[in-house]
Amino acid sequence: MVMAMASDSAAVTFFGLETINRVSFLREDRLFISQAFEHESALFIPFVDGQAYTGDSGTDLLFLGQHVESNSGWSSVLERIGSVLDTEKGWLVESGFTATFLGLREYGTGSGDVQVFKYKEYVGRPIFALDLRPGSDTLIKKADVQFILGRYQPLGRMQAFSLSNEVASIFSHANMYLDWLRKYLYCPGCGSKIYPVHCGTKLQCGNTKPDAKCPVQSAAVSNVCFPRTDPVVIVAIVDRQFSKICLARSRRRMGDFVMYSTIAGFMEPGETVEHACQREIWEETGVKVGPADVEILHTQPWPYPSNLMIGCLGVVDFNGDNETINLEHDKELADARWFDLKLVSEAFSKHDKTSTAFLKYDDTISFPGRTAIAHQLIEYAVSKHNRINGNL
């Protein structure tokens, strides 16, 4: 069975809609994972060498059920994966796959006549993500992925932004876990292989030597054992009166048009969100914002590869110095400028709010489209400007 899922919500950021009950406390219950994996209602999101695919429509994410075509060999693939889940034999180098349990999804109108999955008081369709990476002598063979490669098309990055928010969020959830599982194969403490447990949501050092003195294996808490999410601050810079907004242009080209957006950068160890915003603003634009003038507004998971975008607002007190733009610190930007929020508001009023396309400011400049948190941050500044000026 191949299933497309569709639903949406404008109440949360793109990639950030939670429609799956993660039941994280059940991940270490091997009986639960086994029954969920083998249940006829289970859905699997197949990746091949890190690449997700579109369904038969060519516009949605590919979900496969327990049974596809009888000659596809898919049932055999699932049997082999299920036989080594949460064991040392599930190590990617030898198995040729990574797998992770995403959670239980409520049964919807597209569920058909599938039998209801229930474990204790928990009910829902089990959803798993699989990354198939066959090698010359792995458990998963190259022939096992041919029906996917031959029938379905890769999901391109821009196509992901055309998915419904529900499906895009499930894709983001899956991609982040699988990317982490693919990258961490050896223990940083002793060099032994580390393999997935708790159905791909934790990693365990495989060192079994009686006299092993692995600092990871023996540690009470170890970050290598758990999924990695890299926090990124992204901040819209405005003046105290919400009459101007500072937006910047990256040195990287954005197609054939000029894109201005908000400032963003990775948080560093030991930083608060507020200080990270203050630092990134000054390093990239030279503009000075105090940590007390930073407000956290929205967050957005970002699966390229596994970031959490922390959307903020930075307020500048104009005094002839604070607002002065200086691009000579880290020289990351091609340009930064103060835009009149009245003109930005006019551009937003002309934009189709249902469109995922970039927002056109004028004949030469565009702003991010609604799937980006940068769009929401700019829109927030526009809304504040309009309220202050009695336009709402």
CSV table of C-alpha atoms in Angstrom, one decimal:
chain,number,residue,atom,x,y,z
A,1,MET,CA,0.0,0.0,0.0
A,2,VAL,CA,1.2,3.5,-0.8
A,3,MET,CA,-0.4,6.3,1.1
A,4,ALA,CA,-0.3,10.1,0.7
A,5,MET,CA,-1.2,12.2,3.8
A,6,ALA,CA,-2.4,15.7,3.7
A,7,SER,CA,-3.5,18.3,6.2
A,8,ASP,CA,-2.4,21.8,7.3
A,9,SER,CA,-2.3,24.4,9.9
A,10,ALA,CA,-1.3,28.0,9.8
A,11,ALA,CA,-1.0,28.2,13.6
A,12,VAL,CA,2.6,26.9,13.7
A,13,THR,CA,5.8,27.3,11.8
A,14,PHE,CA,6.4,25.2,8.7
A,15,PHE,CA,8.1,21.9,9.7
A,16,GLY,CA,6.8,22.4,13.2
A,17,LEU,CA,3.4,20.9,13.2
A,18,GLU,CA,3.1,17.9,15.6
A,19,THR,CA,0.4,15.4,14.5
A,20,ILE,CA,2.2,12.3,15.8
A,21,ASN,CA,2.2,11.1,19.4
A,22,ARG,CA,5.8,10.3,19.9
A,23,VAL,CA,5.1,8.0,22.9
A,24,SER,CA,8.8,8.4,23.7
A,25,PHE,CA,8.5,6.3,26.9
A,26,LEU,CA,7.6,3.3,24.8
A,27,ARG,CA,10.7,3.3,22.6
A,28,GLU,CA,12.7,1.1,24.9
A,29,ASP,CA,9.8,-1.4,25.1
A,30,ARG,CA,10.9,-4.1,22.6
A,31,LEU,CA,7.6,-5.8,22.6
A,32,PHE,CA,5.8,-2.6,21.6
A,33,ILE,CA,8.4,-1.8,18.9
A,34,SER,CA,8.2,-5.3,17.5
A,35,GLN,CA,4.4,-5.3,17.4
A,36,ALA,CA,4.2,-1.8,15.9
A,37,PHE,CA,6.8,-2.6,13.2
A,38,GLU,CA,5.0,-5.8,12.1
A,39,HIS,CA,1.4,-4.4,12.3
A,40,GLU,CA,-0.5,-4.2,9.1
A,41,SER,CA,-1.4,-0.5,9.6
A,42,ALA,CA,2.3,0.5,10.0
A,43,LEU,CA,3.6,3.1,7.6
A,44,PHE,CA,7.2,3.5,6.5
A,45,ILE,CA,8.9,6.5,5.0
A,46,PRO,CA,11.7,5.1,2.8
A,47,PHE,CA,14.9,7.1,2.1
A,48,VAL,CA,17.6,5.7,-0.2
A,49,ASP,CA,21.1,7.0,0.6
A,50,GLY,CA,19.6,9.9,2.5
A,51,GLN,CA,17.1,10.8,-0.2
A,52,ALA,CA,13.3,10.8,0.4
A,53,TYR,CA,10.9,10.2,-2.5
A,54,THR,CA,7.6,11.4,-3.7
A,55,GLY,CA,4.5,9.2,-4.1
A,56,ASP,CA,2.7,8.2,-7.2
A,57,SER,CA,1.2,11.7,-7.5
A,58,GLY,CA,4.7,13.1,-7.7
A,59,THR,CA,3.8,15.9,-5.3
A,60,ASP,CA,3.6,14.3,-1.9
A,61,LEU,CA,6.0,12.3,0.4
A,62,LEU,CA,6.2,8.6,-0.2
A,63,PHE,CA,4.7,6.4,2.5
A,64,LEU,CA,4.9,2.6,2.1
A,65,GLY,CA,2.7,0.1,4.0
A,66,GLN,CA,3.6,-3.5,4.9
A,67,HIS,CA,2.7,-4.7,1.4
A,68,VAL,CA,3.4,-3.1,-1.9
A,69,GLU,CA,3.6,-5.1,-5.2
A,70,SER,CA,4.0,-8.8,-4.6
A,71,ASN,CA,7.3,-8.8,-6.7
A,72,SER,CA,8.8,-5.7,-5.1
A,73,GLY,CA,10.5,-7.7,-2.3
A,74,TRP,CA,9.4,-5.0,0.2
A,75,SER,CA,8.0,-7.5,2.7
A,76,SER,CA,11.4,-9.3,2.7
A,77,VAL,CA,13.2,-6.0,3.4
A,78,LEU,CA,10.9,-5.3,6.4
A,79,GLU,CA,11.4,-8.8,7.7
A,80,ARG,CA,15.2,-8.5,7.6
A,81,ILE,CA,15.2,-5.0,9.2
A,82,GLY,CA,12.8,-6.2,11.9
A,83,SER,CA,15.0,-9.2,12.8
A,84,VAL,CA,17.9,-7.0,13.8
A,85,LEU,CA,16.3,-3.8,15.2
A,86,ASP,CA,17.8,-2.7,18.5
A,87,THR,CA,20.6,-5.2,18.2
A,88,GLU,CA,24.3,-4.9,17.4
A,89,LYS,CA,23.5,-6.4,14.0
A,90,GLY,CA,21.6,-3.2,13.2
A,91,TRP,CA,24.9,-1.3,12.8
A,92,LEU,CA,24.7,0.6,9.5
A,93,VAL,CA,28.0,-0.5,8.2
A,94,GLU,CA,26.9,-4.2,8.4
A,95,SER,CA,23.2,-3.9,8.0
A,96,GLY,CA,22.9,-1.2,5.2
A,97,PHE,CA,20.0,0.6,6.9
A,98,THR,CA,19.1,2.9,9.7
A,99,ALA,CA,15.6,3.0,11.1
A,100,THR,CA,13.7,5.1,13.6
A,101,PHE,CA,10.3,5.1,15.2
A,102,LEU,CA,8.5,8.4,14.8
A,103,GLY,CA,5.4,7.7,16.8
A,104,LEU,CA,1.7,6.9,16.5
A,105,ARG,CA,-0.7,8.8,14.3
A,106,GLU,CA,-4.4,9.0,14.8
A,107,TYR,CA,-6.4,7.0,12.3
A,108,GLY,CA,-7.9,9.3,9.7
A,109,THR,CA,-10.2,9.1,6.7
A,110,GLY,CA,-7.4,7.8,4.6
A,111,SER,CA,-6.8,4.7,6.8
A,112,GLY,CA,-9.1,2.5,4.8
A,113,ASP,CA,-10.0,-0.9,6.3
A,114,VAL,CA,-6.7,-1.5,8.1
A,115,GLN,CA,-6.9,-3.1,11.5
A,116,VAL,CA,-6.5,-0.8,14.4
A,117,PHE,CA,-3.2,-1.0,16.2
A,118,LYS,CA,-3.5,-0.9,20.0
A,119,TYR,CA,-0.8,-1.4,22.7
A,120,LYS,CA,-2.1,-1.1,26.2
A,121,GLU,CA,-4.1,2.2,26.1
A,122,TYR,CA,-2.1,3.6,23.2
A,123,VAL,CA,-3.8,3.6,19.8
A,124,GLY,CA,-2.6,4.9,16.4
A,125,ARG,CA,-0.9,4.0,13.1
A,126,PRO,CA,2.8,3.3,13.8
A,127,ILE,CA,5.1,5.4,11.6
A,128,PHE,CA,8.7,4.5,11.0
A,129,ALA,CA,11.4,6.1,8.8
A,130,LEU,CA,14.0,3.9,7.0
A,131,ASP,CA,17.2,5.0,5.3
A,132,LEU,CA,18.4,2.2,3.0
A,133,ARG,CA,22.1,2.3,2.2
A,134,PRO,CA,23.0,-1.1,0.7
A,135,GLY,CA,26.6,-2.0,0.3
A,136,SER,CA,28.4,-5.0,-1.3
A,137,ASP,CA,28.0,-7.2,1.7
A,138,THR,CA,25.2,-5.7,3.8
A,139,LEU,CA,22.0,-7.2,5.0
A,140,ILE,CA,20.0,-4.8,2.7
A,141,LYS,CA,21.0,-5.4,-0.9
A,142,LYS,CA,21.1,-3.1,-3.9
A,143,ALA,CA,18.4,-5.1,-5.5
A,144,ASP,CA,16.1,-4.3,-2.5
A,145,VAL,CA,15.9,-0.6,-3.4
A,146,GLN,CA,15.5,-0.9,-7.2
A,147,PHE,CA,11.7,-0.8,-7.1
A,148,ILE,CA,11.9,2.6,-5.3
A,149,LEU,CA,14.5,4.0,-7.6
A,150,GLY,CA,12.7,2.8,-10.7
A,151,ARG,CA,9.2,3.9,-9.8
A,152,TYR,CA,9.4,7.0,-7.7
A,153,GLN,CA,11.1,10.4,-8.0
A,154,PRO,CA,13.4,12.0,-5.4
A,155,LEU,CA,11.8,14.7,-3.2
A,156,GLY,CA,13.7,17.8,-4.1
A,157,ARG,CA,14.4,20.5,-1.5
A,158,MET,CA,12.1,23.0,-3.1
A,159,GLN,CA,9.4,20.3,-3.4
A,160,ALA,CA,9.5,19.8,0.4
A,161,PHE,CA,8.3,23.4,0.8
A,162,SER,CA,5.2,22.5,-1.3
A,163,LEU,CA,4.1,19.7,1.0
A,164,SER,CA,1.3,20.2,3.5
A,165,ASN,CA,2.7,21.3,6.8
A,166,GLU,CA,1.7,18.0,8.4
A,167,VAL,CA,3.6,15.9,5.9
A,168,ALA,CA,6.6,18.4,5.8
A,169,SER,CA,6.8,18.1,9.6
A,170,ILE,CA,6.8,14.3,9.5
A,171,PHE,CA,9.5,14.5,6.8
A,172,SER,CA,11.6,16.9,9.0
A,173,HIS,CA,11.2,14.6,12.0
A,174,ALA,CA,12.4,11.6,10.0
A,175,ASN,CA,15.2,13.4,8.2
A,176,MET,CA,16.7,14.8,11.4
A,177,TYR,CA,16.9,11.4,13.1
A,178,LEU,CA,18.2,9.5,10.0
A,179,ASP,CA,20.9,12.1,9.4
A,180,TRP,CA,22.1,11.7,12.9
A,181,LEU,CA,22.1,7.9,12.7
A,182,ARG,CA,24.0,8.0,9.5
A,183,LYS,CA,26.8,10.3,10.9
A,184,TYR,CA,27.5,8.6,14.2
A,185,LEU,CA,29.0,5.1,13.6
A,186,TYR,CA,31.9,4.9,16.0
A,187,CYS,CA,32.2,5.7,19.7
A,188,PRO,CA,34.3,8.9,20.3
A,189,GLY,CA,35.4,7.4,23.7
A,190,CYS,CA,36.9,4.1,22.5
A,191,GLY,CA,36.4,3.8,18.8
A,192,SER,CA,34.1,0.8,19.0
A,193,LYS,CA,31.0,0.7,16.8
A,194,ILE,CA,27.9,2.4,18.2
A,195,TYR,CA,24.6,1.0,17.1
A,196,PRO,CA,21.0,2.2,17.4
A,197,VAL,CA,18.7,1.2,20.3
A,198,HIS,CA,15.3,2.3,21.4
A,199,CYS,CA,14.4,2.0,17.7
A,200,GLY,CA,16.8,4.5,16.4
A,201,THR,CA,16.4,7.2,19.0
A,202,LYS,CA,19.5,6.5,21.0
A,203,LEU,CA,23.0,5.1,20.3
A,204,GLN,CA,24.8,2.5,22.4
A,205,CYS,CA,28.6,1.8,22.5
A,206,GLY,CA,29.3,-1.8,21.4
A,207,ASN,CA,32.4,-2.3,23.4
A,208,THR,CA,32.0,-5.6,25.2
A,209,LYS,CA,35.6,-6.1,26.5
A,210,PRO,CA,35.6,-7.1,30.2
A,211,ASP,CA,38.2,-4.5,31.0
A,212,ALA,CA,36.7,-1.8,28.8
A,213,LYS,CA,37.3,1.7,30.1
A,214,CYS,CA,35.2,3.7,27.7
A,215,PRO,CA,34.5,7.2,29.0
A,216,VAL,CA,31.2,7.2,27.0
A,217,GLN,CA,30.0,3.8,28.0
A,218,SER,CA,30.7,4.4,31.7
A,219,ALA,CA,29.4,8.0,31.8
A,220,ALA,CA,26.1,8.6,33.6
A,221,VAL,CA,25.1,11.1,30.9
A,222,SER,CA,26.7,11.2,27.4
A,223,ASN,CA,25.6,13.5,24.6
A,224,VAL,CA,26.8,11.2,21.9
A,225,CYS,CA,24.1,8.7,22.9
A,226,PHE,CA,21.2,11.1,22.0
A,227,PRO,CA,20.1,12.8,18.9
A,228,ARG,CA,21.7,16.1,18.0
A,229,THR,CA,19.8,19.3,17.3
A,230,ASP,CA,21.9,22.4,16.5
A,231,PRO,CA,20.2,25.7,17.7
A,232,VAL,CA,20.3,28.7,15.4
A,233,VAL,CA,19.2,32.2,16.3
A,234,ILE,CA,17.4,34.1,13.6
A,235,VAL,CA,16.5,37.7,14.3
A,236,ALA,CA,14.6,40.6,12.8
A,237,ILE,CA,16.2,43.9,13.8
A,238,VAL,CA,13.9,46.9,14.2
A,239,ASP,CA,14.0,50.4,15.7
A,240,ARG,CA,12.1,51.1,18.9
A,241,GLN,CA,9.3,52.8,17.0
A,242,PHE,CA,8.8,50.0,14.5
A,243,SER,CA,9.4,52.3,11.6
A,244,LYS,CA,12.4,50.6,10.2
A,245,ILE,CA,13.7,47.0,9.8
A,246,CYS,CA,17.3,45.9,9.0
A,247,LEU,CA,17.5,43.1,6.5
A,248,ALA,CA,20.5,41.6,4.9
A,249,ARG,CA,21.6,40.0,1.7
A,250,SER,CA,23.9,36.9,1.8
A,251,ARG,CA,26.9,36.5,-0.5
A,252,ARG,CA,25.3,33.3,-1.7
A,253,ARG,CA,23.1,33.6,-4.8
A,254,MET,CA,19.4,32.9,-4.4
A,255,GLY,CA,18.5,32.0,-8.0
A,256,ASP,CA,18.1,34.9,-10.4
A,257,PHE,CA,16.8,37.4,-7.9
A,258,VAL,CA,18.1,39.4,-4.9
A,259,MET,CA,17.0,38.1,-1.5
A,260,TYR,CA,17.0,40.2,1.7
A,261,SER,CA,16.2,38.4,4.9
A,262,THR,CA,16.8,38.4,8.6
A,263,ILE,CA,20.1,37.8,10.4
A,264,ALA,CA,20.9,34.2,11.5
A,265,GLY,CA,23.8,32.2,13.0
A,266,PHE,CA,24.6,29.2,15.2
A,267,MET,CA,24.6,29.5,18.9
A,268,GLU,CA,27.8,28.8,20.6
A,269,PRO,CA,28.5,26.8,23.8
A,270,GLY,CA,27.8,28.8,27.0
A,271,GLU,CA,25.6,31.4,25.2
A,272,THR,CA,22.1,32.4,26.0
A,273,VAL,CA,19.7,33.0,23.1
A,274,GLU,CA,19.8,36.7,23.9
A,275,HIS,CA,23.6,37.0,23.8
A,276,ALA,CA,23.8,34.9,20.7
A,277,CYS,CA,21.4,37.3,18.9
A,278,GLN,CA,23.3,40.3,20.2
A,279,ARG,CA,26.6,38.8,19.0
A,280,GLU,CA,25.4,37.7,15.6
A,281,ILE,CA,23.7,41.1,14.9
A,282,TRP,CA,26.9,43.0,15.7
A,283,GLU,CA,29.3,40.6,13.9
A,284,GLU,CA,27.3,40.5,10.7
A,285,THR,CA,25.9,44.1,10.5
A,286,GLY,CA,27.7,46.2,13.1
A,287,VAL,CA,24.4,47.2,14.6
A,288,LYS,CA,24.3,47.3,18.4
A,289,VAL,CA,21.4,45.6,20.3
A,290,GLY,CA,21.5,45.0,24.1
A,291,PRO,CA,20.6,41.5,25.4
A,292,ALA,CA,17.7,43.1,27.3
A,293,ASP,CA,16.2,44.2,24.0
A,294,VAL,CA,16.0,40.7,22.5
A,295,GLU,CA,12.6,38.9,22.5
A,296,ILE,CA,12.0,35.3,21.5
A,297,LEU,CA,9.0,35.0,19.2
A,298,HIS,CA,8.8,31.7,17.3
A,299,THR,CA,10.8,28.5,16.8
A,300,GLN,CA,11.0,26.3,13.7
A,301,PRO,CA,12.6,22.8,13.2
A,302,TRP,CA,14.8,23.0,10.1
A,303,PRO,CA,15.8,19.6,8.6
A,304,TYR,CA,18.9,20.8,6.6
A,305,PRO,CA,20.3,18.9,8.3
A,306,SER,CA,19.0,19.2,11.9
A,307,ASN,CA,18.6,22.7,13.3
A,308,LEU,CA,16.2,24.4,15.6
A,309,MET,CA,15.6,28.0,14.4
A,310,ILE,CA,15.0,30.3,17.3
A,311,GLY,CA,13.2,33.3,15.9
A,312,CYS,CA,13.8,36.5,17.8
A,313,LEU,CA,13.2,40.3,17.6
A,314,GLY,CA,16.1,42.7,18.3
A,315,VAL,CA,15.2,46.3,19.1
A,316,VAL,CA,17.7,49.1,18.4
A,317,ASP,CA,17.7,52.5,20.1
A,318,PHE,CA,18.8,54.9,17.3
A,319,ASN,CA,21.4,57.3,18.6
A,320,GLY,CA,23.7,57.9,15.6
A,321,ASP,CA,25.9,55.0,16.5
A,322,ASN,CA,23.8,51.9,17.4
A,323,GLU,CA,22.1,51.8,14.0
A,324,THR,CA,25.2,52.3,11.9
A,325,ILE,CA,25.8,49.4,9.6
A,326,ASN,CA,29.3,48.0,9.3
A,327,LEU,CA,29.9,44.8,7.2
A,328,GLU,CA,33.6,44.6,7.9
A,329,HIS,CA,33.6,42.4,11.0
A,330,ASP,CA,33.2,38.9,9.6
A,331,LYS,CA,32.4,39.9,6.0
A,332,GLU,CA,29.7,37.3,5.6
A,333,LEU,CA,27.1,39.6,4.0
A,334,ALA,CA,27.0,41.2,0.6
A,335,ASP,CA,24.8,44.0,1.9
A,336,ALA,CA,22.5,45.1,4.8
A,337,ARG,CA,20.2,48.0,4.9
A,338,TRP,CA,17.4,49.6,6.8
A,339,PHE,CA,14.0,49.3,5.1
A,340,ASP,CA,11.0,51.5,5.8
A,341,LEU,CA,8.4,49.3,7.4
A,342,LYS,CA,5.6,51.3,5.7
A,343,LEU,CA,6.9,50.1,2.4
A,344,VAL,CA,7.5,46.6,3.6
A,345,SER,CA,3.9,46.5,4.9
A,346,GLU,CA,2.6,47.6,1.5
A,347,ALA,CA,4.5,44.7,-0.1
A,348,PHE,CA,3.0,42.2,2.5
A,349,SER,CA,-0.5,43.5,1.7
A,350,LYS,CA,-0.1,42.6,-2.0
A,351,HIS,CA,1.3,39.2,-1.3
A,352,ASP,CA,-0.8,36.0,-1.6
A,353,LYS,CA,-0.8,34.7,2.0
A,354,THR,CA,-1.5,31.1,0.7
A,355,SER,CA,1.5,31.2,-1.6
A,356,THR,CA,4.8,29.5,-0.7
A,357,ALA,CA,6.6,31.8,-3.2
A,358,PHE,CA,9.1,34.4,-2.2
A,359,LEU,CA,7.5,37.8,-1.4
A,360,LYS,CA,8.2,40.5,-3.9
A,361,TYR,CA,9.3,43.8,-2.3
A,362,ASP,CA,10.0,45.7,-5.6
A,363,ASP,CA,11.2,44.9,-9.1
A,364,THR,CA,14.6,43.8,-7.9
A,365,ILE,CA,14.3,42.7,-4.2
A,366,SER,CA,12.4,39.7,-2.7
A,367,PHE,CA,11.8,38.6,0.9
A,368,PRO,CA,11.4,35.0,2.1
A,369,GLY,CA,8.1,33.1,1.5
A,370,ARG,CA,5.7,32.0,4.3
A,371,THR,CA,7.4,28.6,4.8
A,372,ALA,CA,10.4,30.3,6.3
A,373,ILE,CA,10.5,31.6,9.9
A,374,ALA,CA,12.2,34.7,8.6
A,375,HIS,CA,8.9,35.6,6.8
A,376,GLN,CA,7.0,35.3,10.1
A,377,LEU,CA,9.5,37.5,11.9
A,378,ILE,CA,9.3,40.2,9.2
A,379,GLU,CA,5.5,39.9,9.3
A,380,TYR,CA,5.5,40.3,13.1
A,381,ALA,CA,7.4,43.6,12.7
A,382,VAL,CA,4.9,44.7,10.0
A,383,SER,CA,2.0,43.9,12.3
A,384,LYS,CA,3.5,45.9,15.1
A,385,HIS,CA,4.2,48.8,12.7
A,386,ASN,CA,0.6,48.8,11.5
A,387,ARG,CA,-0.8,48.7,15.1
A,388,ILE,CA,1.3,51.6,16.2
A,389,ASN,CA,0.2,53.6,13.2
A,390,GLY,CA,-3.4,52.7,13.5
A,391,ASN,CA,-3.6,50.6,10.3
A,392,LEU,CA,-5.2,47.6,12.0
